Amino acid sequence: MIDIIDVSKKFTTADGEVTALNNINLHIDDGDIFGIIGLSGAGKSTLLRCINRLEDVTDGSILINGIDITKLNKSSLRETRKKIGMIFQHFNLLMNSTVYENIAFPLKISSISDQDIKKRVTELLEVVELTDKKDAYPSQLSGGQKQRVGIARALANNPDIILSDEATSALDPTTTESILKLLKNINKEYGITIIVVTHEMSVIKDLCDKVAVIENNVVVEQGRVIDLFSNPKTKTSKRFLKDTVAKLPEGILVNDNNPNEAIVRVSFLGEDANKPFISQMVKKFDVDANIITGNIENIQHMQVGSLIIKITGSKENVASALDYLERRNLKIEVMKNDNI
Ligand SMILES: Nc1ncnc2c1ncn2[C@@H]1O[C@H](COP(=O)(O)OP(=O)(O)OP(=O)(O)O)[C@@H](O)[C@H]1O
Ligand SMILES: [Mg+2]
């Protein structure tokens, strides 16, 4: 369990003081895959670096299983850090060492016997599917393979927590997918808590259970990923979700003065997605409904999405159909020329 309590971080620079984190409060449960998303400069990396004390907080405390790591002395901190693995956007591998040596590195500094190191590295090479590359150097690997080495190295000391700072930002979409799958498996198999910093909503959607949105160094929204997707509250999350909301294609005009037609955006979550609300509406109110466009995503086995529908019929029937939709557990927006 990680509790981040009233954490602030200020840097002193030649140009004065820079606030990187402003009174951050987060609770992360054991076994969570917890996402932190925000725009560049929001403070994501700084927050992650405070969790393993690569940075010291200016104010507040960070409790890991009840122990305030901001107060640990050097030797206790060294022990705690062994239980926190970290992976990076640019992998941070030792370029003059082989894959095997890179993974063995954190074990060597933990003064573990050569025999035990060999056993552990062999296991880890299997976990990340790089057994055949054990003698290769990082320069001979693809980006995805390098990140697999980074992940194996982070796992070496059997951590309880993995911190991931933009681990897939330098990778193509297919490689990203395979790395996210690996992280998901690691979380499931070993119960490791994973904190994922990213600026990509797709990473949050595909990997995380919970999410915090950071805007201007403050947490502005946090909760279940599914709730964020179905009901984003802040400017930042709406901006990140922009591409997942169905938009009216260019060339389709909304005539919001014509009572015989209405164009509506229907957003839904979970089981609503499977209810035949359109066909029921058509039958009940003798209207026509054309689906103009739509976008449905699967998030943690739930469907979240939106459809844009054009409803046509008599003035009364169109009004009744809209009323019917509004009374269901669906979010309805009647599109006007100003909300396209
Ligand atoms: N060592 C430092 N010295 C001075 N200012 C810093 C330092 N590290 C970070 N900052 C400042 O703190 C703020 C937050 O930076 P941080 O790197 O945490 O952002 P981020 O959300 O990770 O951004 P990005 O998405 O670009 O990686 C920024 O204004 C940054 O300039
Ligand atoms: Mg960063």
Tab-separated table of C-alpha atoms and ligand atoms in Angstrom:
chain	number	residue	atom	x	y	z
A	1	MET	CA	0.000	0.000	0.000
A	2	ILE	CA	1.343	3.400	-0.931
A	3	ASP	CA	0.000	6.581	0.601
A	4	ILE	CA	1.175	9.869	-0.777
A	5	ILE	CA	0.162	12.509	1.707
A	6	ASP	CA	0.298	16.270	1.099
A	7	VAL	CA	3.427	15.932	-1.009
A	8	SER	CA	4.953	19.047	-2.482
A	9	LYS	CA	8.195	19.389	-4.347
A	10	LYS	CA	9.931	22.593	-5.262
A	11	PHE	CA	13.164	22.940	-7.196
A	12	THR	CA	15.437	25.892	-6.775
A	13	THR	CA	16.890	27.002	-10.068
A	14	ALA	CA	18.927	29.963	-11.262
A	15	ASP	CA	15.642	31.544	-12.353
A	16	GLY	CA	13.996	31.055	-8.974
A	17	GLU	CA	11.761	28.427	-7.435
A	18	VAL	CA	9.887	25.899	-9.609
A	19	THR	CA	6.940	24.008	-8.145
A	20	ALA	CA	6.862	20.478	-9.598
A	21	LEU	CA	4.286	18.999	-7.193
A	22	ASN	CA	1.689	20.896	-5.246
A	23	ASN	CA	0.061	19.114	-2.316
A	24	ILE	CA	-0.412	15.697	-3.928
A	25	ASN	CA	-2.560	13.049	-2.216
A	26	LEU	CA	-2.865	9.538	-3.655
A	27	HIS	CA	-3.657	6.107	-2.302
A	28	ILE	CA	-2.431	3.083	-4.219
A	29	ASP	CA	-3.473	-0.408	-3.132
A	30	ASP	CA	-1.280	-3.494	-3.292
A	31	GLY	CA	-1.593	-5.164	-6.667
A	32	ASP	CA	-2.985	-2.101	-8.423
A	33	ILE	CA	-1.853	-1.041	-11.837
A	34	PHE	CA	-2.102	2.667	-11.193
A	35	GLY	CA	-1.743	5.185	-14.016
A	36	ILE	CA	-0.582	8.768	-13.708
A	37	ILE	CA	-1.355	10.877	-16.746
A	38	GLY	CA	-0.745	14.517	-17.510
A	39	LEU	CA	0.761	16.883	-20.001
A	40	SER	CA	4.472	17.574	-20.238
A	41	GLY	CA	5.739	19.398	-17.164
A	42	ALA	CA	2.742	18.340	-15.051
A	43	GLY	CA	5.044	16.710	-12.490
A	44	LYS	CA	4.607	12.995	-13.293
A	45	SER	CA	8.283	11.990	-13.347
A	46	THR	CA	9.013	14.031	-10.258
A	47	LEU	CA	6.243	12.231	-8.383
A	48	LEU	CA	7.571	8.845	-9.457
A	49	ARG	CA	11.102	9.817	-8.466
A	50	CYS	CA	9.858	10.900	-5.044
A	51	ILE	CA	8.357	7.417	-4.512
A	52	ASN	CA	11.791	5.788	-4.655
A	53	ARG	CA	13.475	8.879	-3.298
A	54	LEU	CA	15.547	9.658	-6.314
A	55	GLU	CA	14.149	13.053	-5.335
A	56	ASP	CA	13.435	14.229	-1.809
A	57	VAL	CA	10.040	15.789	-1.195
A	58	THR	CA	9.939	19.385	0.031
A	59	ASP	CA	6.835	18.685	2.116
A	60	GLY	CA	4.590	15.784	3.017
A	61	SER	CA	5.143	12.063	3.440
A	62	ILE	CA	5.140	8.900	1.354
A	63	LEU	CA	4.150	5.767	3.226
A	64	ILE	CA	5.012	2.395	1.734
A	65	ASN	CA	3.285	-0.280	3.784
A	66	GLY	CA	3.031	2.241	6.602
A	67	ILE	CA	6.702	3.257	6.571
A	68	ASP	CA	7.453	6.874	5.745
A	69	ILE	CA	10.236	6.596	3.199
A	70	THR	CA	10.929	10.323	3.311
A	71	LYS	CA	12.357	9.768	6.789
A	72	LEU	CA	14.484	6.655	6.166
A	73	ASN	CA	18.215	6.751	6.756
A	74	LYS	CA	20.599	5.670	4.000
A	75	SER	CA	20.867	1.992	4.857
A	76	SER	CA	17.106	1.482	5.384
A	77	LEU	CA	16.504	3.358	2.156
A	78	ARG	CA	18.873	1.018	0.301
A	79	GLU	CA	16.879	-1.983	1.547
A	80	THR	CA	13.533	-0.374	0.654
A	81	ARG	CA	14.765	0.559	-2.814
A	82	LYS	CA	15.546	-3.085	-3.573
A	83	LYS	CA	11.823	-3.712	-3.380
A	84	ILE	CA	11.078	-0.948	-5.887
A	85	GLY	CA	12.038	-1.615	-9.500
A	86	MET	CA	12.034	1.133	-12.101
A	87	ILE	CA	11.763	1.162	-15.889
A	88	PHE	CA	12.462	4.126	-18.148
A	89	GLN	CA	11.527	5.510	-21.549
A	90	HIS	CA	15.106	5.240	-22.821
A	91	PHE	CA	15.784	1.947	-21.044
A	92	ASN	CA	18.943	3.180	-19.224
A	93	LEU	CA	20.884	-0.001	-19.949
A	94	LEU	CA	24.632	-0.448	-19.508
A	95	MET	CA	25.693	-0.267	-23.144
A	96	ASN	CA	29.012	-2.070	-22.661
A	97	SER	CA	27.419	-4.984	-20.794
A	98	THR	CA	25.519	-7.934	-22.204
A	99	VAL	CA	21.843	-8.609	-21.615
A	100	TYR	CA	22.851	-11.139	-18.954
A	101	GLU	CA	25.148	-8.654	-17.193
A	102	ASN	CA	22.526	-5.905	-17.293
A	103	ILE	CA	19.981	-8.116	-15.573
A	104	ALA	CA	22.592	-9.408	-13.110
A	105	PHE	CA	23.694	-5.896	-12.168
A	106	PRO	CA	21.203	-5.170	-9.335
A	107	LEU	CA	21.850	-8.662	-7.933
A	108	LYS	CA	25.620	-8.122	-7.936
A	109	ILE	CA	25.311	-4.957	-5.893
A	110	SER	CA	23.067	-6.869	-3.491
A	111	SER	CA	26.055	-9.205	-2.902
A	112	ILE	CA	24.256	-12.370	-3.944
A	113	SER	CA	26.339	-15.466	-4.788
A	114	ASP	CA	27.285	-16.057	-8.448
A	115	GLN	CA	25.338	-19.292	-8.439
A	116	ASP	CA	22.128	-17.629	-7.204
A	117	ILE	CA	22.620	-14.780	-9.656
A	118	LYS	CA	22.880	-17.266	-12.515
A	119	LYS	CA	19.713	-19.026	-11.408
A	120	ARG	CA	17.736	-15.792	-11.065
A	121	VAL	CA	18.944	-14.251	-14.336
A	122	THR	CA	18.121	-17.471	-16.188
A	123	GLU	CA	14.588	-17.358	-14.749
A	124	LEU	CA	14.182	-13.688	-15.656
A	125	LEU	CA	15.409	-14.229	-19.211
A	126	GLU	CA	12.604	-16.724	-19.592
A	127	VAL	CA	10.004	-14.378	-18.111
A	128	VAL	CA	10.897	-11.676	-20.648
A	129	GLU	CA	11.521	-14.190	-23.446
A	130	LEU	CA	15.110	-13.192	-24.138
A	131	THR	CA	16.995	-16.398	-23.349
A	132	ASP	CA	18.462	-16.493	-26.841
A	133	LYS	CA	19.758	-12.912	-26.498
A	134	LYS	CA	21.573	-13.305	-23.206
A	135	ASP	CA	25.013	-12.621	-24.706
A	136	ALA	CA	23.889	-9.776	-26.964
A	137	TYR	CA	24.736	-6.137	-26.249
A	138	PRO	CA	21.982	-3.492	-26.031
A	139	SER	CA	23.055	-1.999	-29.381
A	140	GLN	CA	22.153	-5.330	-31.001
A	141	LEU	CA	18.582	-5.274	-29.662
A	142	SER	CA	15.334	-3.706	-30.862
A	143	GLY	CA	13.585	-1.114	-28.681
A	144	GLY	CA	11.105	-3.686	-27.418
A	145	GLN	CA	13.889	-6.125	-26.557
A	146	LYS	CA	15.787	-3.382	-24.720
A	147	GLN	CA	12.699	-2.613	-22.681
A	148	ARG	CA	12.355	-6.324	-21.872
A	149	VAL	CA	15.891	-6.204	-20.466
A	150	GLY	CA	14.848	-3.133	-18.467
A	151	ILE	CA	11.861	-5.013	-17.111
A	152	ALA	CA	13.929	-8.091	-16.213
A	153	ARG	CA	16.423	-5.859	-14.423
A	154	ALA	CA	13.590	-4.165	-12.519
A	155	LEU	CA	12.298	-7.599	-11.472
A	156	ALA	CA	15.677	-8.940	-10.353
A	157	ASN	CA	15.273	-8.330	-6.627
A	158	ASN	CA	11.666	-9.574	-6.508
A	159	PRO	CA	10.217	-6.092	-6.033
A	160	ASP	CA	6.821	-5.312	-4.521
A	161	ILE	CA	6.502	-2.218	-6.681
A	162	ILE	CA	7.511	-1.314	-10.224
A	163	LEU	CA	7.642	2.324	-11.287
A	164	SER	CA	7.341	2.850	-15.012
A	165	ASP	CA	8.178	6.241	-16.504
A	166	GLU	CA	6.919	6.423	-20.110
A	167	ALA	CA	8.208	2.882	-20.667
A	168	THR	CA	6.489	2.541	-24.034
A	169	SER	CA	6.772	6.102	-25.334
A	170	ALA	CA	9.750	5.270	-27.565
A	171	LEU	CA	8.119	2.137	-29.019
A	172	ASP	CA	5.847	1.482	-31.986
A	173	PRO	CA	2.214	0.468	-31.326
A	174	THR	CA	2.717	-3.295	-31.774
A	175	THR	CA	5.780	-3.371	-29.531
A	176	THR	CA	3.931	-1.179	-27.030
A	177	GLU	CA	1.141	-3.722	-26.960
A	178	SER	CA	3.529	-6.589	-26.222
A	179	ILE	CA	5.286	-4.648	-23.439
A	180	LEU	CA	1.940	-3.683	-21.851
A	181	LYS	CA	0.904	-7.334	-22.005
A	182	LEU	CA	4.137	-8.349	-20.288
A	183	LEU	CA	3.588	-5.774	-17.533
A	184	LYS	CA	0.021	-6.989	-17.086
A	185	ASN	CA	1.207	-10.590	-16.776
A	186	ILE	CA	3.845	-9.608	-14.252
A	187	ASN	CA	1.226	-7.814	-12.179
A	188	LYS	CA	-1.096	-10.797	-12.279
A	189	GLU	CA	1.483	-13.522	-11.816
A	190	TYR	CA	3.576	-11.930	-9.043
A	191	GLY	CA	1.054	-9.464	-7.582
A	192	ILE	CA	3.476	-6.588	-8.098
A	193	THR	CA	2.000	-3.093	-7.777
A	194	ILE	CA	2.793	-1.112	-10.910
A	195	ILE	CA	2.728	2.666	-11.145
A	196	VAL	CA	2.675	3.821	-14.740
A	197	VAL	CA	3.471	7.367	-15.764
A	198	THR	CA	2.379	8.211	-19.274
A	199	HIS	CA	1.032	10.936	-21.504
A	200	GLU	CA	-0.849	8.379	-23.616
A	201	MET	CA	-4.467	7.648	-22.759
A	202	SER	CA	-4.231	4.372	-24.697
A	203	VAL	CA	-1.669	3.078	-22.162
A	204	ILE	CA	-4.036	3.950	-19.316
A	205	LYS	CA	-6.918	2.268	-21.114
A	206	ASP	CA	-5.044	-0.921	-21.982
A	207	LEU	CA	-3.104	-1.403	-18.771
A	208	CYS	CA	-4.391	0.414	-15.706
A	209	ASP	CA	-7.172	-0.229	-13.183
A	210	LYS	CA	-7.004	3.189	-11.590
A	211	VAL	CA	-5.739	6.539	-12.701
A	212	ALA	CA	-4.789	9.965	-11.417
A	213	VAL	CA	-4.766	12.970	-13.722
A	214	ILE	CA	-2.182	15.638	-12.961
A	215	GLU	CA	-2.688	19.142	-14.276
A	216	ASN	CA	-0.266	21.951	-13.444
A	217	ASN	CA	1.401	19.930	-10.661
A	218	VAL	CA	-1.897	19.152	-8.898
A	219	VAL	CA	-3.992	15.951	-8.955
A	220	VAL	CA	-7.252	17.091	-10.520
A	221	GLU	CA	-9.024	13.765	-10.909
A	222	GLN	CA	-8.534	10.208	-9.679
A	223	GLY	CA	-10.475	7.000	-9.637
A	224	ARG	CA	-11.289	3.939	-11.721
A	225	VAL	CA	-10.201	4.086	-15.351
A	226	ILE	CA	-13.669	3.060	-16.469
A	227	ASP	CA	-15.181	6.057	-14.638
A	228	LEU	CA	-12.707	8.439	-16.202
A	229	PHE	CA	-13.542	7.135	-19.663
A	230	SER	CA	-17.267	7.291	-19.163
A	231	ASN	CA	-17.378	10.569	-17.299
A	232	PRO	CA	-14.242	12.704	-17.584
A	233	LYS	CA	-14.532	15.729	-15.336
A	234	THR	CA	-11.530	17.924	-15.920
A	235	LYS	CA	-10.165	19.788	-18.897
A	236	THR	CA	-7.088	17.560	-19.022
A	237	SER	CA	-8.960	14.265	-19.028
A	238	LYS	CA	-11.448	15.533	-21.595
A	239	ARG	CA	-8.536	16.594	-23.737
A	240	PHE	CA	-6.896	13.183	-23.422
A	241	LEU	CA	-10.172	11.474	-24.258
A	242	LYS	CA	-10.946	13.707	-27.197
A	243	ASP	CA	-10.139	10.995	-29.725
A	244	THR	CA	-12.295	8.356	-28.093
A	245	VAL	CA	-15.535	10.386	-28.332
A	246	ALA	CA	-17.492	9.990	-31.553
A	247	LYS	CA	-17.447	13.189	-33.598
A	248	LEU	CA	-19.689	14.296	-36.395
A	249	PRO	CA	-17.890	13.714	-39.708
A	250	GLU	CA	-17.164	16.784	-41.775
A	251	GLY	CA	-19.867	17.638	-44.271
A	252	ILE	CA	-22.773	16.550	-42.073
A	253	LEU	CA	-24.781	19.559	-41.103
A	254	VAL	CA	-26.910	19.871	-38.016
A	255	ASN	CA	-30.155	21.640	-38.658
A	256	ASP	CA	-31.153	22.457	-35.121
A	257	ASN	CA	-34.180	24.467	-36.237
A	258	ASN	CA	-35.862	21.531	-37.935
A	259	PRO	CA	-38.278	19.825	-35.489
A	260	ASN	CA	-38.491	16.779	-37.781
A	261	GLU	CA	-34.923	15.733	-37.145
A	262	ALA	CA	-32.432	15.648	-34.337
A	263	ILE	CA	-28.843	14.578	-34.225
A	264	VAL	CA	-27.844	13.192	-30.847
A	265	ARG	CA	-24.685	11.793	-29.334
A	266	VAL	CA	-25.470	8.878	-27.026
A	267	SER	CA	-22.728	7.849	-24.606
A	268	PHE	CA	-22.977	4.655	-22.652
A	269	LEU	CA	-21.137	2.468	-20.244
A	270	GLY	CA	-21.100	-1.227	-19.553
A	271	GLU	CA	-24.235	-3.242	-20.023
A	272	ASP	CA	-26.152	-0.317	-21.527
A	273	ALA	CA	-24.071	-0.881	-24.620
A	274	ASN	CA	-25.810	-4.186	-25.223
A	275	LYS	CA	-29.362	-2.931	-24.808
A	276	PRO	CA	-31.205	-2.441	-28.085
A	277	PHE	CA	-32.267	1.098	-27.243
A	278	ILE	CA	-32.221	2.290	-30.840
A	279	SER	CA	-34.534	-0.381	-32.219
A	280	GLN	CA	-36.862	0.031	-29.220
A	281	MET	CA	-37.019	3.759	-29.812
A	282	VAL	CA	-37.724	3.282	-33.518
A	283	LYS	CA	-40.564	0.837	-32.804
A	284	LYS	CA	-42.072	2.795	-29.960
A	285	PHE	CA	-42.149	6.211	-31.564
A	286	ASP	CA	-42.312	5.483	-35.263
A	287	VAL	CA	-39.139	7.402	-36.042
A	288	ASP	CA	-36.192	6.550	-38.256
A	289	ALA	CA	-32.757	6.328	-36.743
A	290	ASN	CA	-29.546	6.395	-38.727
A	291	ILE	CA	-26.261	5.768	-37.045
A	292	ILE	CA	-23.924	8.383	-38.451
A	293	THR	CA	-20.818	7.299	-36.621
A	294	GLY	CA	-19.762	5.577	-33.446
A	295	ASN	CA	-16.894	4.484	-31.296
A	296	ILE	CA	-17.054	1.667	-28.786
A	297	GLU	CA	-14.091	0.595	-26.681
A	298	ASN	CA	-13.558	-2.352	-24.439
A	299	ILE	CA	-12.151	-1.276	-21.104
A	300	GLN	CA	-11.671	-3.940	-18.469
A	301	HIS	CA	-14.382	-6.109	-19.977
A	302	MET	CA	-16.869	-3.254	-20.113
A	303	GLN	CA	-17.972	-1.434	-23.181
A	304	VAL	CA	-17.668	2.320	-23.189
A	305	GLY	CA	-18.516	4.409	-26.154
A	306	SER	CA	-20.631	6.850	-28.003
A	307	LEU	CA	-22.812	6.840	-31.099
A	308	ILE	CA	-24.080	9.736	-33.136
A	309	ILE	CA	-27.589	9.082	-34.385
A	310	LYS	CA	-29.870	11.064	-36.645
A	311	ILE	CA	-33.511	10.666	-35.645
A	312	THR	CA	-36.203	11.717	-38.121
A	313	GLY	CA	-39.999	11.670	-37.908
A	314	SER	CA	-42.908	13.879	-37.005
A	315	LYS	CA	-42.202	16.749	-34.646
A	316	GLU	CA	-44.034	15.026	-31.744
A	317	ASN	CA	-42.434	11.656	-32.333
A	318	VAL	CA	-38.906	13.070	-32.534
A	319	ALA	CA	-39.546	14.937	-29.270
A	320	SER	CA	-40.910	11.779	-27.595
A	321	ALA	CA	-37.970	9.706	-28.850
A	322	LEU	CA	-35.505	12.216	-27.382
A	323	ASP	CA	-37.413	12.214	-24.130
A	324	TYR	CA	-37.312	8.399	-24.082
A	325	LEU	CA	-33.525	8.372	-24.575
A	326	GLU	CA	-33.036	10.970	-21.893
A	327	ARG	CA	-34.945	8.919	-19.338
A	328	ARG	CA	-32.695	5.888	-19.888
A	329	ASN	CA	-29.354	5.442	-18.232
A	330	LEU	CA	-27.615	7.001	-21.200
A	331	LYS	CA	-25.878	10.297	-21.588
A	332	ILE	CA	-27.576	12.197	-24.355
A	333	GLU	CA	-26.369	15.332	-26.048
A	334	VAL	CA	-28.607	16.858	-28.664
A	335	MET	CA	-26.127	18.287	-31.128
A	336	LYS	CA	-26.410	21.907	-31.992
A	337	ASN	CA	-24.263	23.757	-34.435
A	338	ASP	CA	-22.188	25.036	-31.550
A	339	ASN	CA	-21.380	21.662	-29.946
A	340	ILE	CA	-20.206	19.729	-32.966
B	1	LIG	N1	15.853	18.744	-11.487
B	1	LIG	C1	15.017	19.737	-11.749
B	1	LIG	N2	15.362	21.015	-11.541
B	1	LIG	C2	14.517	22.039	-11.772
B	1	LIG	N3	13.255	21.869	-12.215
B	1	LIG	C3	12.847	20.625	-12.441
B	1	LIG	C4	13.693	19.484	-12.227
B	1	LIG	N4	13.002	18.357	-12.536
B	1	LIG	C5	11.787	18.765	-12.940
B	1	LIG	N5	11.679	20.120	-12.877
B	1	LIG	C6	10.484	20.929	-13.213
B	1	LIG	O1	9.372	20.380	-12.541
B	1	LIG	C7	8.219	20.385	-13.353
B	1	LIG	C8	7.697	18.953	-13.500
B	1	LIG	O2	8.636	18.189	-14.253
B	1	LIG	P1	8.458	16.640	-14.543
B	1	LIG	O3	9.698	16.185	-15.217
B	1	LIG	O4	8.052	15.948	-13.300
B	1	LIG	O5	7.240	16.657	-15.554
B	1	LIG	P2	6.577	15.455	-16.377
B	1	LIG	O6	5.117	15.507	-16.080
B	1	LIG	O7	7.304	14.202	-16.128
B	1	LIG	O8	6.814	15.950	-17.893
B	1	LIG	P3	7.140	15.068	-19.213
B	1	LIG	O9	5.833	14.500	-19.687
B	1	LIG	O10	7.661	16.106	-20.184
B	1	LIG	O11	8.153	14.028	-18.867
B	1	LIG	C9	8.637	21.030	-14.662
B	1	LIG	O12	8.299	22.389	-14.606
B	1	LIG	C10	10.133	20.858	-14.682
B	1	LIG	O13	10.761	21.875	-15.416
B	2	MG	MG	8.432	12.913	-17.308
